[in-house]
Structures are given as structure tokens and as C-alpha cells.
Amino acid sequence: MLHLGTETGSRTTATTPAATGATAPTAPPADHGAEPCDLVTVPARQGLEAVDILRRGADQEAVGPVLHDGACDTLGFLVPPGTAAAWDVPGSACTQTAGRGLRIPAEPPVTGSGWLLPPEDDAPVTDPAVLRAALDQAARLIEAADSCR
């Protein structure tokens, strides 16, 4: 699972643990003037489906930067700060930033991770309501696909 460091807390609901060996950065990421954000972490399969759903939607710009961990077990969607306070999607976790907020860095903020969708100057973070709907749809698609086996 992606971990942002000891200065953050998390609110977790039915999270699937994934030991990835990723470690937190030793220094805070550089502030490039971006707004702070929280991080929603989901299993990679559901996250990839959600990315596809968001990119196929009417607003193809609906998905912001997305991180993957080194083992590709999880994906992390950058969302607006404060999202973690009300995040309750089963099978996912939302890391709070205790008001400080993770700033969108040019380089991935977690050692051993990388950008699936890198941040762009004109790309905002992912809207939590839109992400919630995409994750719900992704879960239904995965369940349907698995039941056909």
C-alpha cells in the first residue's frame, strides 16, 4: 500500500493490505504551488478499471494524477484535502494529511512508487464523488467478470 509517511493518519474501511516495501520520503516533497491533496488508495485491479471508466467518460479530464506502488499492488488517486474525513468506500483507504496536505510534486512522493498518470499543470486532482462512482462501477465490473469464470 502507498504510505506517505508518519505525519499522516488514515481512515481505512475494509482495506486490502498489500506489503510493498515502499518507504516514505525522507524530506517533504517540493511545493510547486499546487493545492494540497489527500490520497485515496485502492487495489490495482479496481483502480485500473476506475481509471479506464474515468478516461472513457464524457469528461476525459475527470481523473487527476494517479500513483502506483512499486509492486503494482495498489493505485493512489490524488483528491482534494479533507476527502478522508468522509471517505467510506469499502476496499479503499483515504490518507488524511492533518491539514498540511500533500502537495503535488513532479516526482512521486513515495519511494518505490511511480506515476501511472503524472501531474500536469492544467490537470486538477480527481473529484471524490466522481472517483467514488467510478470505483463502484469498477467493483461491479470485476464482480461480474469473476462470476463468469
PDB file of C-alpha atoms in Angstrom:
ATOM      1  CA  MET A   1       0.000   0.000   0.000  1.00  0.00           C
ATOM      2  CA  LEU A   2       1.240   3.511  -0.633  1.00  0.00           C
ATOM      3  CA  HIS A   3       2.341   5.230   2.550  1.00  0.00           C
ATOM      4  CA  LEU A   4       3.002   8.933   2.721  1.00  0.00           C
ATOM      5  CA  GLY A   5       4.899   8.968   5.994  1.00  0.00           C
ATOM      6  CA  THR A   6       4.432   9.194   9.706  1.00  0.00           C
ATOM      7  CA  GLU A   7       3.000  12.693   9.696  1.00  0.00           C
ATOM      8  CA  THR A   8      -0.208  11.440   8.119  1.00  0.00           C
ATOM      9  CA  GLY A   9      -3.094   9.492   9.547  1.00  0.00           C
ATOM     10  CA  SER A  10      -5.507   7.352   7.642  1.00  0.00           C
ATOM     11  CA  ARG A  11      -9.123   6.364   7.803  1.00  0.00           C
ATOM     12  CA  THR A  12      -9.442   2.867   6.472  1.00  0.00           C
ATOM     13  CA  THR A  13     -12.525   0.837   5.609  1.00  0.00           C
ATOM     14  CA  ALA A  14     -12.147  -2.802   4.593  1.00  0.00           C
ATOM     15  CA  THR A  15      -8.685  -2.151   3.200  1.00  0.00           C
ATOM     16  CA  THR A  16      -6.897  -4.991   1.495  1.00  0.00           C
ATOM     17  CA  PRO A  17      -3.370  -4.855   2.946  1.00  0.00           C
ATOM     18  CA  ALA A  18      -0.527  -5.039   0.457  1.00  0.00           C
ATOM     19  CA  ALA A  19       3.033  -5.167   1.701  1.00  0.00           C
ATOM     20  CA  THR A  20       5.023  -3.396  -0.962  1.00  0.00           C
ATOM     21  CA  GLY A  21       8.148  -2.328   0.821  1.00  0.00           C
ATOM     22  CA  ALA A  22       7.614   1.276  -0.291  1.00  0.00           C
ATOM     23  CA  THR A  23       9.032   3.744   2.179  1.00  0.00           C
ATOM     24  CA  ALA A  24       8.112   7.311   2.892  1.00  0.00           C
ATOM     25  CA  PRO A  25      10.298  10.105   1.553  1.00  0.00           C
ATOM     26  CA  THR A  26      12.893  11.463   3.932  1.00  0.00           C
ATOM     27  CA  ALA A  27      12.126  15.076   3.038  1.00  0.00           C
ATOM     28  CA  PRO A  28       8.758  16.632   2.273  1.00  0.00           C
ATOM     29  CA  PRO A  29       8.007  16.916  -1.447  1.00  0.00           C
ATOM     30  CA  ALA A  30       8.759  20.226  -3.061  1.00  0.00           C
ATOM     31  CA  ASP A  31       5.845  22.628  -3.210  1.00  0.00           C
ATOM     32  CA  HIS A  32       5.241  23.559  -6.824  1.00  0.00           C
ATOM     33  CA  GLY A  33       2.458  25.976  -5.928  1.00  0.00           C
ATOM     34  CA  ALA A  34      -0.168  23.267  -6.190  1.00  0.00           C
ATOM     35  CA  GLU A  35      -3.035  22.936  -3.777  1.00  0.00           C
ATOM     36  CA  PRO A  36      -2.680  20.286  -1.077  1.00  0.00           C
ATOM     37  CA  CYS A  37      -4.432  16.954  -1.542  1.00  0.00           C
ATOM     38  CA  ASP A  38      -5.332  13.666   0.162  1.00  0.00           C
ATOM     39  CA  LEU A  39      -4.637  10.220  -1.296  1.00  0.00           C
ATOM     40  CA  VAL A  40      -7.244   7.500  -1.960  1.00  0.00           C
ATOM     41  CA  THR A  41      -5.566   4.095  -2.199  1.00  0.00           C
ATOM     42  CA  VAL A  42      -7.275   1.117  -3.863  1.00  0.00           C
ATOM     43  CA  PRO A  43      -6.248  -2.340  -5.099  1.00  0.00           C
ATOM     44  CA  ALA A  44      -4.612  -2.071  -8.519  1.00  0.00           C
ATOM     45  CA  ARG A  45      -7.241  -4.068 -10.418  1.00  0.00           C
ATOM     46  CA  GLN A  46     -10.113  -1.886  -9.217  1.00  0.00           C
ATOM     47  CA  GLY A  47      -8.035   1.262  -9.647  1.00  0.00           C
ATOM     48  CA  LEU A  48      -7.118   0.454 -13.242  1.00  0.00           C
ATOM     49  CA  GLU A  49     -10.769  -0.230 -14.067  1.00  0.00           C
ATOM     50  CA  ALA A  50     -11.711   3.099 -12.447  1.00  0.00           C
ATOM     51  CA  VAL A  51      -9.052   4.947 -14.467  1.00  0.00           C
ATOM     52  CA  ASP A  52     -10.465   3.405 -17.660  1.00  0.00           C
ATOM     53  CA  ILE A  53     -14.012   4.371 -16.657  1.00  0.00           C
ATOM     54  CA  LEU A  54     -12.976   7.938 -15.877  1.00  0.00           C
ATOM     55  CA  ARG A  55     -10.981   8.330 -19.095  1.00  0.00           C
ATOM     56  CA  ARG A  56     -13.832   6.932 -21.233  1.00  0.00           C
ATOM     57  CA  GLY A  57     -16.388   9.240 -19.633  1.00  0.00           C
ATOM     58  CA  ALA A  58     -17.818  12.421 -21.087  1.00  0.00           C
ATOM     59  CA  ASP A  59     -15.207  14.459 -19.232  1.00  0.00           C
ATOM     60  CA  GLN A  60     -11.976  12.689 -20.152  1.00  0.00           C
ATOM     61  CA  GLU A  61     -10.118  15.109 -17.877  1.00  0.00           C
ATOM     62  CA  ALA A  62     -12.019  13.767 -14.835  1.00  0.00           C
ATOM     63  CA  VAL A  63      -9.046  11.854 -13.472  1.00  0.00           C
ATOM     64  CA  GLY A  64      -6.120  13.676 -11.917  1.00  0.00           C
ATOM     65  CA  PRO A  65      -2.673  12.319 -11.054  1.00  0.00           C
ATOM     66  CA  VAL A  66      -2.532   8.630 -10.120  1.00  0.00           C
ATOM     67  CA  LEU A  67       0.334   6.861  -8.320  1.00  0.00           C
ATOM     68  CA  HIS A  68       1.203   3.172  -8.425  1.00  0.00           C
ATOM     69  CA  ASP A  69       3.296   1.385  -5.853  1.00  0.00           C
ATOM     70  CA  GLY A  70       6.489  -0.414  -6.817  1.00  0.00           C
ATOM     71  CA  ALA A  71       4.862  -3.849  -6.783  1.00  0.00           C
ATOM     72  CA  CYS A  72       1.793  -2.534  -8.653  1.00  0.00           C
ATOM     73  CA  ASP A  73      -0.491  -3.848  -5.890  1.00  0.00           C
ATOM     74  CA  THR A  74      -2.221  -0.521  -5.304  1.00  0.00           C
ATOM     75  CA  LEU A  75      -3.057   2.737  -7.043  1.00  0.00           C
ATOM     76  CA  GLY A  76      -3.362   6.103  -5.329  1.00  0.00           C
ATOM     77  CA  PHE A  77      -5.674   8.839  -6.610  1.00  0.00           C
ATOM     78  CA  LEU A  78      -4.889  12.401  -5.542  1.00  0.00           C
ATOM     79  CA  VAL A  79      -8.087  14.037  -4.246  1.00  0.00           C
ATOM     80  CA  PRO A  80      -8.895  17.375  -2.562  1.00  0.00           C
ATOM     81  CA  PRO A  81      -7.812  17.851   1.073  1.00  0.00           C
ATOM     82  CA  GLY A  82     -10.489  16.920   3.580  1.00  0.00           C
ATOM     83  CA  THR A  83     -11.747  13.995   1.488  1.00  0.00           C
ATOM     84  CA  ALA A  84     -10.549  11.491   4.092  1.00  0.00           C
ATOM     85  CA  ALA A  85     -12.966  12.855   6.710  1.00  0.00           C
ATOM     86  CA  ALA A  86     -15.964  11.477   4.798  1.00  0.00           C
ATOM     87  CA  TRP A  87     -14.377   8.692   2.710  1.00  0.00           C
ATOM     88  CA  ASP A  88     -16.189   5.387   3.299  1.00  0.00           C
ATOM     89  CA  VAL A  89     -15.709   3.297   0.154  1.00  0.00           C
ATOM     90  CA  PRO A  90     -15.180  -0.371   1.119  1.00  0.00           C
ATOM     91  CA  GLY A  91     -11.897  -1.848  -0.061  1.00  0.00           C
ATOM     92  CA  SER A  92     -10.128   1.502  -0.129  1.00  0.00           C
ATOM     93  CA  ALA A  93      -8.389   3.904   2.207  1.00  0.00           C
ATOM     94  CA  CYS A  94      -8.012   7.669   2.171  1.00  0.00           C
ATOM     95  CA  THR A  95      -4.922   9.142   3.784  1.00  0.00           C
ATOM     96  CA  GLN A  96      -5.512  12.356   5.682  1.00  0.00           C
ATOM     97  CA  THR A  97      -2.845  14.978   5.686  1.00  0.00           C
ATOM     98  CA  ALA A  98      -3.758  16.585   9.018  1.00  0.00           C
ATOM     99  CA  GLY A  99      -4.456  19.928   7.373  1.00  0.00           C
ATOM    100  CA  ARG A 100      -0.979  20.198   5.888  1.00  0.00           C
ATOM    101  CA  GLY A 101      -1.860  18.428   2.657  1.00  0.00           C
ATOM    102  CA  LEU A 102       0.385  16.537   0.313  1.00  0.00           C
ATOM    103  CA  ARG A 103       1.452  18.907  -2.449  1.00  0.00           C
ATOM    104  CA  ILE A 104       1.510  17.544  -5.980  1.00  0.00           C
ATOM    105  CA  PRO A 105       5.200  17.014  -6.676  1.00  0.00           C
ATOM    106  CA  ALA A 106       6.875  16.475 -10.036  1.00  0.00           C
ATOM    107  CA  GLU A 107       8.377  13.238  -8.710  1.00  0.00           C
ATOM    108  CA  PRO A 108       6.299  10.562  -6.925  1.00  0.00           C
ATOM    109  CA  PRO A 109       6.158  11.377  -3.194  1.00  0.00           C
ATOM    110  CA  VAL A 110       6.703   7.779  -2.072  1.00  0.00           C
ATOM    111  CA  THR A 111       9.985   5.921  -2.604  1.00  0.00           C
ATOM    112  CA  GLY A 112       9.391   2.897  -4.814  1.00  0.00           C
ATOM    113  CA  SER A 113       6.316   4.347  -6.484  1.00  0.00           C
ATOM    114  CA  GLY A 114       5.723   5.939  -9.868  1.00  0.00           C
ATOM    115  CA  TRP A 115       3.124   7.911 -11.774  1.00  0.00           C
ATOM    116  CA  LEU A 116       0.510   5.973 -13.721  1.00  0.00           C
ATOM    117  CA  LEU A 117      -0.913   9.357 -14.731  1.00  0.00           C
ATOM    118  CA  PRO A 118       1.598  12.113 -13.963  1.00  0.00           C
ATOM    119  CA  PRO A 119       0.508  15.532 -12.748  1.00  0.00           C
ATOM    120  CA  GLU A 120       0.031  18.170 -15.408  1.00  0.00           C
ATOM    121  CA  ASP A 121      -0.167  21.921 -14.949  1.00  0.00           C
ATOM    122  CA  ASP A 122      -3.781  22.046 -16.097  1.00  0.00           C
ATOM    123  CA  ALA A 123      -4.946  18.737 -14.548  1.00  0.00           C
ATOM    124  CA  PRO A 124      -6.656  19.103 -11.171  1.00  0.00           C
ATOM    125  CA  VAL A 125      -6.942  16.342  -8.584  1.00  0.00           C
ATOM    126  CA  THR A 126      -9.738  13.795  -9.003  1.00  0.00           C
ATOM    127  CA  ASP A 127     -13.182  14.800  -7.735  1.00  0.00           C
ATOM    128  CA  PRO A 128     -14.066  12.405  -4.868  1.00  0.00           C
ATOM    129  CA  ALA A 129     -17.715  11.980  -5.945  1.00  0.00           C
ATOM    130  CA  VAL A 130     -16.649  11.105  -9.495  1.00  0.00           C
ATOM    131  CA  LEU A 131     -13.982   8.724  -8.151  1.00  0.00           C
ATOM    132  CA  ARG A 132     -16.491   7.058  -5.803  1.00  0.00           C
ATOM    133  CA  ALA A 133     -18.869   6.399  -8.725  1.00  0.00           C
ATOM    134  CA  ALA A 134     -16.048   5.037 -10.895  1.00  0.00           C
ATOM    135  CA  LEU A 135     -14.807   2.760  -8.094  1.00  0.00           C
ATOM    136  CA  ASP A 136     -18.344   1.463  -7.522  1.00  0.00           C
ATOM    137  CA  GLN A 137     -18.763   0.748 -11.244  1.00  0.00           C
ATOM    138  CA  ALA A 138     -15.314  -0.882 -11.362  1.00  0.00           C
ATOM    139  CA  ALA A 139     -16.210  -3.163  -8.435  1.00  0.00           C
ATOM    140  CA  ARG A 140     -19.412  -4.242 -10.215  1.00  0.00           C
ATOM    141  CA  LEU A 141     -17.496  -4.946 -13.456  1.00  0.00           C
ATOM    142  CA  ILE A 142     -14.890  -7.008 -11.610  1.00  0.00           C
ATOM    143  CA  GLU A 143     -17.575  -8.956  -9.735  1.00  0.00           C
ATOM    144  CA  ALA A 144     -19.416  -9.678 -12.996  1.00  0.00           C
ATOM    145  CA  ALA A 145     -16.207 -10.763 -14.741  1.00  0.00           C
ATOM    146  CA  ASP A 146     -15.188 -13.016 -11.846  1.00  0.00           C
ATOM    147  CA  SER A 147     -18.633 -14.659 -11.710  1.00  0.00           C
ATOM    148  CA  CYS A 148     -18.308 -15.685 -15.366  1.00  0.00           C
ATOM    149  CA  ARG A 149     -15.303 -17.908 -14.663  1.00  0.00           C
TER     150      ARG A 149
END
